[in-house]
């Protein structure tokens, strides 16, 4: 059993005394919180958090992760509030503990592979900070190591969940040793006899395998050396579960699998992989049909290597992989999963591959950097900024775009369910239809026998599917019905601004209608009822027009002020990505509501002067959110380039939400980064910082589609 003093000693290898002291304080709080509680093994409960912290210590994780590991069960088991953890430690520790507790509350019941995959994504989406996942994996690893103390039923449930959810996650974020151990432990639990037989067979087999492999390794090394190709040659080890999986999936016997010997040859450049291949085929005869060139044609997940099969010493079948160190690191770090950073262009693997390397670099940094703070700041980006995952009452997982509401959910399940939606329950509690959903929630739609479709839904539905279905339905309404609907809706929206339609005098009403570009009130109400205009926005425009006539009599339209927190109906254009400080203009469309563009945006040019479509906007003085902006960096390649860029950006207090990379010519790199900034000042601070880096050639903001394209420089 690990003790706190042994752990402290281990931690002081890489942490400051003050940091170790924080972990010790967390330990004390855990002791108090869990006093009188015991594990199934009979050990005091606190032995578990110590063990979890020790596992994290072996990855050289930071003091906040270690403190969170100590406290990971106190919210759940001892009712200690998150606020107390924040007070005694800091916000990060509190958020980490809270994040791990939230994951524990998820009830997992997977039936299909697709479901398991979505569940993995949900877990990742819920953890905004990747450290939550790392702590959770260490927790799971210790629980798996001590699983045999539990009853059989629990053992099986936990082992199955580990195989379906947690070991794949470990694989995806590149924690390969954890991944292998989790799989082997789960396999051992579910099939103890098969595990035992397989393990002893592997042991026996390995004795003879080693001799052959050693001899071939030597011969190859000599031959490659003579050919002027320094190479690193390793035998490749498979873990027990992967052998079992191969036997099952490929329906092959143990001997068939173990008879295939595996070697990995690592050389310095891709060109030398091909050269080395020639030399290998010169010594050993290649087997027909076994050659695969994943360097020229990488696998869809970015994996690169040359595979060949040869007839080795004593006629044995040998599988050989040839790759560079870089390719090997990528495969081992395993971040190589397509979800991490989406690249729209699937045929071009290069930006994807480079983006993964970036994350892999960050993971390496955690070990080698003095300041783990910088590292952590850089990984604290949302992994899934654009998607959320929610459950249907049947436990099926639905992927929705971020900001979706119950109405969007209803239409995503079925158009009819959307039309008949009367109310919803979120996690079994009645909730307004307009509330944005969060990952992990269970959504139930209550239906009415009659259609309930209302133009009011356009005030908060965000998905194209829902908005189109609603508008389509409304467009079939009779004019009189539409007007009635529209009136009710506009009255409601105006009420929240303390304006009453019938109190408006004739002149005010006239100028309001003029500014909206509509000829009569009836027409306006009809358009709202038919879903051609959105009630909330019309109300904002009317209120704005009233303020203006009160102040002055000029014909200039006074700009509407936006805060960015109006809710879902004010969108920010993705073509020009406006941020506070930019001159902006509002473009109104029935499909998307109000879209804020930069005044200079080319997409808005044709309709800029049309008052029915566009109107002036100003930024509000106080804005409490961040905005998405894109920049392009061109830089000379140098070691640690990506890591340096990432930490510069982190130092400027900015999150990176995505990154695309491209190498237009050898030695020159081009990056498109998506950043979260508060305004133009903040952005210029980031750009200034980046420009101090020696390798940087240029940094520019991306304003339009043309610039966004990754171009080849010549
Ligand atoms: Mn635990």
Coordinates of C-alpha atoms in Angstrom, one line a residue, residues 631 682-692 699-701:
X631 CA -5.2 33.7 -37.6
X682 CA -6.8 41.0 -26.9
X683 CA -6.1 39.7 -30.4
X684 CA -3.4 42.3 -31.0
X685 CA -1.7 41.2 -27.7
X686 CA -1.7 37.6 -28.9
X687 CA -0.3 38.6 -32.3
X688 CA 2.4 40.8 -30.7
X689 CA 3.5 37.9 -28.5
X690 CA 3.7 35.5 -31.4
X691 CA 5.8 38.0 -33.4
X692 CA 8.5 37.9 -30.8
X699 CA 1.0 36.5 -38.4
X700 CA -2.2 37.7 -39.9
X701 CA -5.9 37.6 -39.0

